XYZ file of C-alpha atoms in Angstrom:
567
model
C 28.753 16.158 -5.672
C 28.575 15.059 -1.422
C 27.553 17.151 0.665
C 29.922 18.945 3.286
C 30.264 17.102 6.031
C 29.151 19.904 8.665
C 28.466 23.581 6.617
C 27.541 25.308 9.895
C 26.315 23.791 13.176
C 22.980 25.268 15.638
C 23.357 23.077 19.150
C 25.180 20.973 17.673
C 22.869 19.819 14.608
C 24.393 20.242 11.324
C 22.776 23.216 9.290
C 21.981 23.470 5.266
C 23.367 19.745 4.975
C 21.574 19.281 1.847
C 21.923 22.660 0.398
C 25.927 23.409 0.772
C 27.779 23.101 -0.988
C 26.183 24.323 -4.611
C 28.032 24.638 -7.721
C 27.450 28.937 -8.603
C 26.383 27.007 -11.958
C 24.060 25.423 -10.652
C 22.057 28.097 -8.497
C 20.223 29.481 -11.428
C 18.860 25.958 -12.551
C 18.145 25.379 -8.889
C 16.041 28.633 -8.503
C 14.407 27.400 -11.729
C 13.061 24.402 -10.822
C 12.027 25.794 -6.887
C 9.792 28.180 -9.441
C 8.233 25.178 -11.624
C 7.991 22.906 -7.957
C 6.092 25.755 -7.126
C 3.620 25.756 -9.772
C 3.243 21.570 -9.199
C 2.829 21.672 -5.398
C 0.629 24.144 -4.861
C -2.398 22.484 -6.878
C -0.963 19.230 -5.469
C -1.191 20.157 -1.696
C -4.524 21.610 -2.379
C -5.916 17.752 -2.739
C -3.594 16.629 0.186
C -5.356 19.342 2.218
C -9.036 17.767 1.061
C -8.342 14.371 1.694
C -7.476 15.274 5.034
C -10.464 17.113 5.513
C -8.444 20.867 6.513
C -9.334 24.058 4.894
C -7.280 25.322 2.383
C -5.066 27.201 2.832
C -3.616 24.972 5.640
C -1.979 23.305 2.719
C -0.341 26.078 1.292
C 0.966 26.280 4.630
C 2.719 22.384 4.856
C 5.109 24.141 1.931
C 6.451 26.749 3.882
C 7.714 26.410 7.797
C 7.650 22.642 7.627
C 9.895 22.967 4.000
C 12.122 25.480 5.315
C 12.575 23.580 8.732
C 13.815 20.385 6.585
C 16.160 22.148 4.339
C 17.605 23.563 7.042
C 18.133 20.661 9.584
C 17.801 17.755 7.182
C 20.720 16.184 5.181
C 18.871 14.751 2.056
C 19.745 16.978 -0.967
C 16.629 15.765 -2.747
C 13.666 14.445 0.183
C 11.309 17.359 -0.265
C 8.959 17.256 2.641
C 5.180 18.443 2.672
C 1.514 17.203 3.015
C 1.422 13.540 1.563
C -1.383 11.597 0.537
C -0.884 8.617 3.131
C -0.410 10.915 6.491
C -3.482 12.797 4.984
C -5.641 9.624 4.899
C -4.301 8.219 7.885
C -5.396 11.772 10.107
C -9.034 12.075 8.201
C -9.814 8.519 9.056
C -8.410 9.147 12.402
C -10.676 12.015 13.380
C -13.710 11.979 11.293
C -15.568 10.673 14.287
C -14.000 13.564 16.939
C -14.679 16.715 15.237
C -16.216 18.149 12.175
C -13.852 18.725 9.365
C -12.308 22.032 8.778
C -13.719 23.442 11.754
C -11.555 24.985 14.159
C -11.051 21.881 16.477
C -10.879 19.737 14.030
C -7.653 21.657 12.954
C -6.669 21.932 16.307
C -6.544 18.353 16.706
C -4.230 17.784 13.641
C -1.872 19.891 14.882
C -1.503 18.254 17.907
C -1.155 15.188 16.039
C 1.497 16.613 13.750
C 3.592 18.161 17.194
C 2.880 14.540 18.491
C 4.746 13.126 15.868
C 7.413 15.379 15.985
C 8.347 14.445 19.354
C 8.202 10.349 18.676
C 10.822 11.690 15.347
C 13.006 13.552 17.471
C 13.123 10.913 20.112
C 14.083 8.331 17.536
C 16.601 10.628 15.397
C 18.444 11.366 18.947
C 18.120 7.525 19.797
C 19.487 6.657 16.348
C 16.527 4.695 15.177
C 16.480 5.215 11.434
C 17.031 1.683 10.882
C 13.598 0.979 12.226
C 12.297 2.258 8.862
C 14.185 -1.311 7.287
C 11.727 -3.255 9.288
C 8.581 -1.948 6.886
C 8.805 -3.805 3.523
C 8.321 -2.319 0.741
C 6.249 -5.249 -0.584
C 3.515 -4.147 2.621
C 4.319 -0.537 1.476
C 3.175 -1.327 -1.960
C -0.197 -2.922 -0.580
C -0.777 0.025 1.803
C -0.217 2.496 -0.444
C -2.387 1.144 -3.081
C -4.937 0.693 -0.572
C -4.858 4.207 0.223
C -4.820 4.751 -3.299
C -8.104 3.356 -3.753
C -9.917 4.394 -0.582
C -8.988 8.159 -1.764
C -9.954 7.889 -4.931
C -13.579 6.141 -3.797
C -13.942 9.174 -1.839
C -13.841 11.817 -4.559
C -16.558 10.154 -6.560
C -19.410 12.331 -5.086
C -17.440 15.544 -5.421
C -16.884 14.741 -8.947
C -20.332 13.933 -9.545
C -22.148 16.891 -7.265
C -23.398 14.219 -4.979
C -23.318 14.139 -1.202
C -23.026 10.294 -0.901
C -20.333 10.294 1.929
C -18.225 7.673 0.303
C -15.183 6.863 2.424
C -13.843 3.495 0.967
C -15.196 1.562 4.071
C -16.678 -2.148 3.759
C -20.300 -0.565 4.453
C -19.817 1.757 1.670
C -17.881 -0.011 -0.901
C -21.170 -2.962 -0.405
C -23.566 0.035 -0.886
C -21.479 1.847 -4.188
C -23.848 0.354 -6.546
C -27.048 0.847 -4.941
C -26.303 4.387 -4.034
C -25.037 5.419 -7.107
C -28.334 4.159 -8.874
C -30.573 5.424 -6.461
C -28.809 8.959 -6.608
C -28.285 9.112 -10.596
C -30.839 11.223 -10.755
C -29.123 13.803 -8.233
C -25.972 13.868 -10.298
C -24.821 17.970 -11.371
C -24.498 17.694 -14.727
C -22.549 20.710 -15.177
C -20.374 19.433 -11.863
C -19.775 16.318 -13.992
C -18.598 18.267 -17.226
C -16.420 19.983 -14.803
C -14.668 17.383 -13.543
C -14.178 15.343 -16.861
C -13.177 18.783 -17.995
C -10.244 18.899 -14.949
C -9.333 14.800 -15.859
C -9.100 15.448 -19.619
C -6.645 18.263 -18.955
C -4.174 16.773 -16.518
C -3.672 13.636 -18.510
C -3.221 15.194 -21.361
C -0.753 17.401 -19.911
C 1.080 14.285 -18.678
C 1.154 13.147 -21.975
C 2.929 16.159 -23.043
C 5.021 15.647 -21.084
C 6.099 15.659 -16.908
C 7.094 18.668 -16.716
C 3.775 20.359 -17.825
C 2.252 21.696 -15.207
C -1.596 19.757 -16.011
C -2.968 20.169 -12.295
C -2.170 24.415 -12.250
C -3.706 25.056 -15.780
C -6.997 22.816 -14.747
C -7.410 25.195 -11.632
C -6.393 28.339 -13.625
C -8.719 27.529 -16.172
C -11.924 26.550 -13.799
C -11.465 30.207 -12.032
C -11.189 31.956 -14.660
C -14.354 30.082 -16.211
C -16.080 30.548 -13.021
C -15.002 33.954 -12.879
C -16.906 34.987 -16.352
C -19.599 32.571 -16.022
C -20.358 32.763 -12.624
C -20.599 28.869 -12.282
C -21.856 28.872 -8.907
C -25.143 29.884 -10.766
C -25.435 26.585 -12.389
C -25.489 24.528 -9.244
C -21.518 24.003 -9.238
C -20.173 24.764 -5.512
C -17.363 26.903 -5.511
C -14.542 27.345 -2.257
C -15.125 31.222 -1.400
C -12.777 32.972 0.373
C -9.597 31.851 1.496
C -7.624 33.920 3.952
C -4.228 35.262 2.817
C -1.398 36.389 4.616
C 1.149 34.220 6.455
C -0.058 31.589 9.045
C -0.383 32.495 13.092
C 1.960 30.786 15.065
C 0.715 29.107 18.262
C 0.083 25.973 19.967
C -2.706 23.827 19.273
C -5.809 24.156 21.133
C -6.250 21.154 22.859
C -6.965 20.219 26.267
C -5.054 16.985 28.026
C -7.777 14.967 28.055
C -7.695 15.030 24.382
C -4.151 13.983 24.053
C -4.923 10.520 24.495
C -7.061 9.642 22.021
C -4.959 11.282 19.276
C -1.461 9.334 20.197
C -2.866 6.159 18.063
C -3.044 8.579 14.943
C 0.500 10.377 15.465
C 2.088 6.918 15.998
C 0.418 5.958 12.621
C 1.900 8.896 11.024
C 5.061 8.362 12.655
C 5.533 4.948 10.935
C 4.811 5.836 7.868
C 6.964 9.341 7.851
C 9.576 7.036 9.536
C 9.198 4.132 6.977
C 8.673 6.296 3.400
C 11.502 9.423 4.107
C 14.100 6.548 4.580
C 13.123 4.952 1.521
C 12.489 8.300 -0.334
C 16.512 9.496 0.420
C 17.950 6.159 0.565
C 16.789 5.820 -3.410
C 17.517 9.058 -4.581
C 21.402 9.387 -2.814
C 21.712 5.736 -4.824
C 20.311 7.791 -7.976
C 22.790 10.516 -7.763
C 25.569 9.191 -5.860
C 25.077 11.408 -2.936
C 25.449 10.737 0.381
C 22.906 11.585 3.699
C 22.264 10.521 7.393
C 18.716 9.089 7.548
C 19.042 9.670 11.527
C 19.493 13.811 10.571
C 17.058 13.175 8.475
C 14.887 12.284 11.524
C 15.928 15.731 13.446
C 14.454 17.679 9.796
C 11.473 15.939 9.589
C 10.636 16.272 13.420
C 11.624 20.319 13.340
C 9.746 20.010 10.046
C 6.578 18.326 11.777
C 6.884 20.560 15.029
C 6.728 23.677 12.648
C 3.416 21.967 11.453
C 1.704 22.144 14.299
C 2.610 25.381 15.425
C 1.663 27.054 12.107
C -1.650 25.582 12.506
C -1.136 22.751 9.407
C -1.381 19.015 9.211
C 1.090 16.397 9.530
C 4.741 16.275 6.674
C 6.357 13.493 5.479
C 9.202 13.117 3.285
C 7.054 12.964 -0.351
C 8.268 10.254 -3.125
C 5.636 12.535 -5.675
C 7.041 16.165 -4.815
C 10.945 14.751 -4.565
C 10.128 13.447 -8.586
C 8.721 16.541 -9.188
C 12.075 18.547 -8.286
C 14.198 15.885 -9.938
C 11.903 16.322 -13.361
C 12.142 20.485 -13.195
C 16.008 19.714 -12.565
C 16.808 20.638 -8.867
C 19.324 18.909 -7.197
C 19.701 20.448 -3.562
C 17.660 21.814 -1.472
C 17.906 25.425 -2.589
C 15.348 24.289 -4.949
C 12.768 23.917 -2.071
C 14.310 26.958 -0.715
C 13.167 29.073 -4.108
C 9.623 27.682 -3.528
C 9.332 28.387 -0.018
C 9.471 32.033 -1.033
C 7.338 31.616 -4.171
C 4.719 30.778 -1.908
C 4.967 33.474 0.664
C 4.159 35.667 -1.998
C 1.331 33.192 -3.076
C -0.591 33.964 0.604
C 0.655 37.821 0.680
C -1.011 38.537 -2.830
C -3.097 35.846 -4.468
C -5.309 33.828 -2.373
C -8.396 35.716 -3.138
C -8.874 34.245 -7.131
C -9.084 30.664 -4.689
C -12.545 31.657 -4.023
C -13.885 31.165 -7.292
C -12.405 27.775 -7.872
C -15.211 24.840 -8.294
C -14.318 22.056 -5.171
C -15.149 19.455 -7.982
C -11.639 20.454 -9.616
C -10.290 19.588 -6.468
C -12.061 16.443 -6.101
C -10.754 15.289 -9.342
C -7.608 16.327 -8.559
C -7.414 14.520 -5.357
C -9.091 11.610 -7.560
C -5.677 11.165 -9.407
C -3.517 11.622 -6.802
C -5.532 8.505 -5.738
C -5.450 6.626 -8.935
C -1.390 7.062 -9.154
C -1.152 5.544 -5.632
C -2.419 2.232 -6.866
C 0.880 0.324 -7.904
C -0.327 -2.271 -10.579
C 2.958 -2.585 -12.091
C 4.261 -3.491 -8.071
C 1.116 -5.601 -7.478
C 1.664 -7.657 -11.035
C 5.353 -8.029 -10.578
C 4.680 -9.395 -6.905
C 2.275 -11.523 -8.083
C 4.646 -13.288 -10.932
C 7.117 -13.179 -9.256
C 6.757 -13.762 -5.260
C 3.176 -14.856 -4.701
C 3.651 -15.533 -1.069
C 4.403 -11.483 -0.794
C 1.857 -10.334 -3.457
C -0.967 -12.317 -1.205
C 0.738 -9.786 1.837
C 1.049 -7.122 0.120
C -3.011 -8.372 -1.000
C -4.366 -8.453 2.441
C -2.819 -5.048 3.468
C -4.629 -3.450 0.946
C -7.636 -5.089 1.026
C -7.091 -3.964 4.854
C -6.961 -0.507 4.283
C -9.724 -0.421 1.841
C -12.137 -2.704 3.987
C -11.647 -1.648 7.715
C -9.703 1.779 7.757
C -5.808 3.343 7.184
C -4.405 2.741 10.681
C -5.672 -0.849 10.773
C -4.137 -1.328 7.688
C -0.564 0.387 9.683
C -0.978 -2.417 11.970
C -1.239 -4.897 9.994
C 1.257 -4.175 7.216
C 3.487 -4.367 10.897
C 2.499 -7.450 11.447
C 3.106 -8.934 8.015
C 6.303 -7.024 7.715
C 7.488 -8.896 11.078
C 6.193 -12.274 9.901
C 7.761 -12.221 6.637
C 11.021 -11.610 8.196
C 10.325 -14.204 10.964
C 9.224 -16.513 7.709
C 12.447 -15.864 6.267
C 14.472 -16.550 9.255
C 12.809 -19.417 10.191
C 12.734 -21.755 6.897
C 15.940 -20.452 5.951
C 17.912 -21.996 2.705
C 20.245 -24.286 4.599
C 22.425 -26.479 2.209
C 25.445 -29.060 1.680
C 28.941 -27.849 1.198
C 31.230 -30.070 -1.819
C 34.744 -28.647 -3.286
C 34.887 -28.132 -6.912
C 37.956 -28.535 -9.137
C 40.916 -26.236 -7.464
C 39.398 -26.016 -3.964
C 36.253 -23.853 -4.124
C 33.544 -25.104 -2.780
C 29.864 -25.006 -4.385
C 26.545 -25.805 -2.542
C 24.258 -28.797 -3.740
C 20.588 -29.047 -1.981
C 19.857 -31.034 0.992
C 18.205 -33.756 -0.443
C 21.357 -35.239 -2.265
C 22.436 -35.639 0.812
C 26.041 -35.171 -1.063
C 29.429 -35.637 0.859
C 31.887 -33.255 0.536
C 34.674 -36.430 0.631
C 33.933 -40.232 1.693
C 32.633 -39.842 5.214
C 32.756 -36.017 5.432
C 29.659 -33.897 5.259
C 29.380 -30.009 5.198
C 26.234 -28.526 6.749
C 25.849 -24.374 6.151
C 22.907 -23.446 8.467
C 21.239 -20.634 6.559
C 20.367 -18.320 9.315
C 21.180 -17.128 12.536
C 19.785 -20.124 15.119
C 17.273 -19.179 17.841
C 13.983 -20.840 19.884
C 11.793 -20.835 16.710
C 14.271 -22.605 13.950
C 16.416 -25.033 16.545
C 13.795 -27.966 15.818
C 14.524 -27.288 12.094
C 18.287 -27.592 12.717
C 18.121 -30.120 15.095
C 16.228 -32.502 12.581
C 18.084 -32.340 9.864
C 21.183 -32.485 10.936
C 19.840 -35.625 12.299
C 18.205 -36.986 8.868
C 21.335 -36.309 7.245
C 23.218 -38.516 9.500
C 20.887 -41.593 9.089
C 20.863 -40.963 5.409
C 24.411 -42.811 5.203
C 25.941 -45.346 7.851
C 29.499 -44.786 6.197
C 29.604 -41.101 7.712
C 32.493 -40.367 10.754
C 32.356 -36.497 10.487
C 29.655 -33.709 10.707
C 30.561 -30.076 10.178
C 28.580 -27.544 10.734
C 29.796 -24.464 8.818
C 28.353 -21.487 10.696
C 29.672 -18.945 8.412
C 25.186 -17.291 8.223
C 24.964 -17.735 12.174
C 25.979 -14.780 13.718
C 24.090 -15.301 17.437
C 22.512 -18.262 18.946
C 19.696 -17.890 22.026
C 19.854 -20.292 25.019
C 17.131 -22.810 23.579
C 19.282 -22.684 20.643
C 22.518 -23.670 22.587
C 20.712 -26.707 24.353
C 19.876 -27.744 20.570
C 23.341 -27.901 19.704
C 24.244 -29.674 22.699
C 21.790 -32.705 22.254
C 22.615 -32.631 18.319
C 26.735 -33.540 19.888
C 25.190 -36.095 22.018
C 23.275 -37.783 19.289
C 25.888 -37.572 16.894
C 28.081 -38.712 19.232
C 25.852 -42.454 19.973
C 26.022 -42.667 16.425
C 30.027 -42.708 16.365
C 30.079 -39.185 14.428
C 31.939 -36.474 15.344
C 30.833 -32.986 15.603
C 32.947 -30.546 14.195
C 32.444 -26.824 13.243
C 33.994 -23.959 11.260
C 33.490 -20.012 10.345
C 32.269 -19.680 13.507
C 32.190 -15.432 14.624
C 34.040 -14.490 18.131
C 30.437 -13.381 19.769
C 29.041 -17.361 19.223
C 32.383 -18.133 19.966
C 32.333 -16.513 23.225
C 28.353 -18.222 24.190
C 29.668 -21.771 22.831
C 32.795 -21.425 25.503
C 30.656 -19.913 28.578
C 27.891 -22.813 27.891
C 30.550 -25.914 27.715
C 29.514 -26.452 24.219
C 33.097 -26.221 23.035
C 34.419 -28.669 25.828
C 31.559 -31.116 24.700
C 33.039 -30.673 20.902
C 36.362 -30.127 21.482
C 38.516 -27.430 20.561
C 40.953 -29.121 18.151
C 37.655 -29.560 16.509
C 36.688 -26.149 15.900
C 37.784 -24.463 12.351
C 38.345 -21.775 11.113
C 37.117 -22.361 7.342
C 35.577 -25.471 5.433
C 38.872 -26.154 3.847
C 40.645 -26.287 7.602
C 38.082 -29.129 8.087
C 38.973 -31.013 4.468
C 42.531 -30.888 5.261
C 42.173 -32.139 8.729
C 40.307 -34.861 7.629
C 41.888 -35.841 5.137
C 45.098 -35.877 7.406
C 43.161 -38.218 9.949
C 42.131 -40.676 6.951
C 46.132 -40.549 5.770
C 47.362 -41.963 9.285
């Protein structure tokens, strides 16, 4: 089923896009699964919420304004927004050095950083920029996020183990992991430990069971109950305490101008990745279920959803590839489902925060450990590697990045490599000879046959649009090809791939005539678009060639030939 186009308009910004229209026979399965969602998220957000270093219940609070904000204003009928994994990294690593985690400024600061963001995604969904999310591959994506992946799950280990090493997945600590964890075995919390493998055991079994049993809620259920009637805390095992209840304050962050600065590097890292990950998030799932959505209304959701963020005194959304499986898996299929959970979980922080307070932070820790260990894509990493090694060795060094130096570096350079490879691709493209087959067709051979497509004929398809850094490329082998046999009178250039051409580029084609041209060749092209039409006219470039010699298909410039060669 597509969504309506426009189900009800505020300003005029389409409303409940991905909720309306629902099938009446549908609503009870939807409620359903917002129920079960609820059950998976909240334990979920809860390590979201420690790897970005917030207290808890700040996480409880990224699945409820921010959640409702997208399913109003977005059009995705399956992107389910909330606290993510990668944004979470990306803000801890971004202000560990300004404030102290969980402390009031500290939480201050990420909501600046999530209203920050909000305004660089509502500039770019009014500008129309949700193509800019194409220009992050997902071959960098899989190397950041399985950077991320293990940087996370590095951090947990001293949780786990009831052990303040400070592990953070930086090169100093990743050299000193051995050493520390010798020189601390004797520190380890035994019962913390059992604790933990207790929490592990229990979620992958549960996962074995099947996906949609709920491992991560009956871990935490079962650690406060245990800590309830054994009073854990008495056997060296640090517990949470208190966790306020009720629903959150709304207000702007607390943060002066001067601190504005040195937070815009973080929200433009979140930006990129919310930017880069939603797209790819809605554009698979409306392929999955044959839906349809507007990735630049998608950009207006997630930047109401981030703004709501920041005033509710939370962290940072992002459209979540983890939480959107979750809702497929219990069955939803609009967002009524996150609808349903959004008021499961008001009634969460009106009545049941307070059992929070005996939960172990080592169940947490291993939580968050997993989350971490699922991030790490071998099955992406090992299919790059067989089959693209140039990418697997980028999508290599972007992890390594992330894990060595930090998460924003590791933003900046999976930027970088994202740009190159495209530059790489554009700039050794496949270029190839054109020969007819049997009834006309025509079929491409390599260049190094060097293959006429009749006696004295050759076809040359250029295999990318032609600008300053692949002219030489061009230029040369059109060239080599036209030493390569003294019998040849005509070279066309079939420019059916070149869809612009830059000024350096034009002067290439002009000394290629004039070459061709001493060599008693003629130049002649074909498939060539009205916009390098128009820059071949305003440069001369067609008065150099001639128009008469200017097709409009490869088989124009067989039949003309072969018409000259008949005369």
């Amino acid at each position: 089923m597509k969504p309506a186009k426009n189900p009800g308009k505020f300003l005029h910004i389409p409303l409940l896009q991905g909720a309306l229209p629902s099938s009446p026979k549908q609503i009870p399965m939807e409620i359903t699964a917002g129920i079960a969602f609820a059950a998976f998220a909240i334990p979920e957000v809860m390590g979201y919420t420690r790897i970005a270093g917030m207290p808890l219940v700040t996480g409880i609070y990224t699945i409820l304004l921010p959640m409702l904000a997208f399913a109003i204003f977005g059009s995705s009928r399956h992107l389910v927004v909330g606290a993510d994994s990668a944004t979470a990294a990306i803000i801890a690593s971004g202000l560990i050095t300004m404030a102290v985690p969980e402390s009031p400024q500290y939480v201050a600061y990420a909501g600046m950083i999530a209203l920050i963001a909000a305004i660089l995604i509502l500039i770019a969904g009014m500008l129309k920029l949700g193509f800019l999310a194409d220009f992050l591959s997902h071959t960098v994506l899989i190397g950041f996020l399985s950077g991320v992946g293990i940087r996370i799950s590095i951090s947990q280990l001293g949780g786990m183990l009831g052990i303040a090493t400070g592990l953070d997945g930086t090169l100093i600590h990743l050299l000193s992991l051995p050493s520390s964890l010798l020189k601390t075995l004797a520190l380890i919390n035994v019962p913390t430990l059992l604790v933990s493998l207790s929490v592990i055991v229990v979620i992958v079994l549960s996962e074995r069971i099947g996906s949609k049993f709920p491992g991560a809620l009956i871990a935490i259920v079962g650690a406060i109950t245990a800590s309830w009637m054994f009073d854990l805390s008495s056997y060296g095992i640090i517990i949470l305490n208190t966790i306020p209840g009720g629903l959150p304050h709304l207000a702007l962050p607390q943060v002066t101008l001067s601190d504005i600065p040195k937070l815009l590097n973080i929200s433009a890292a979140c930006f990129i990745i919310i930017l880069a990950q939603s797209a790819a998030t809605s554009r698979a799932y409306a392929m999955k279920f044959s839906d349809t959505f507007n990735e630049n209304s998608d950009l207006i959701g997630l930047g109401l959803a981030n703004a709501a963020a920041g005033i509710s005194g939370t962290f940072v959304v992002n459209g979540s590839p983890t939480k959107t499986e979750m809702v497929r898996s219990a069955g939803g299929r609009t967002q009524l489902t996150q609808l349903t959970t959004v008021f499961i979980v008001v009634i969460v922080l009106m009545f049941f925060t307070r059992p929070f307070a005996y939960l172990p932070t080592a169940v947490l820790s291993s939580v968050v450990f997993l989350i971490g260990l699922r991030l790490i894509d071998t099955k992406g990493m090992a299919a790059l590697y067989r089959q693209r090694p140039v990418e697997f060795n980028v999508a290599l060094i972007t992890s390594m990045t992330v894990v060595v130096i930090g998460v924003e570096q590791g933003i900046v350079i999976s930027i970088v490599l994202s740009v190159i490879a495209h530059l790489r691709h554009s700039y050794r493209p496949l270029n190839l000879l054109l020969v007819p087959k049997q009834g006309g067709a025509m079929r491409t051979v390599p260049l190094e046959k060097g293959q006429q497509a009749v006696k004295g004929l050759l076809i040359y398809r250029f295999g990318s649009n032609l600008y300053f850094a692949n002219e030489t490329r061009f230029r040369e082998e059109i060239i080599a090809l036209a030493n390569k046999d003294g019998g040849l009178k005509w070279f066309c250039i079939s420019a059916t791939n070149i869809e612009d051409i830059d000024f350096t580029s034009i002067e290439a084609l002009k000394n290629v005539c004039t070459q061709l041209q001493q060599m008693n060749i003629t130049l002649v092209l074909s498939d060539v678009v009205q916009p390098v039409m128009n820059e071949l006219d305003r440069d001369g470039i067609t008065e150099m060639i001639g128009r008469d010699h200017i097709f409009e298909s490869v088989q124009d410039v067989l039949e003309a030939y072969r018409n000259l060669q008949e005369e």
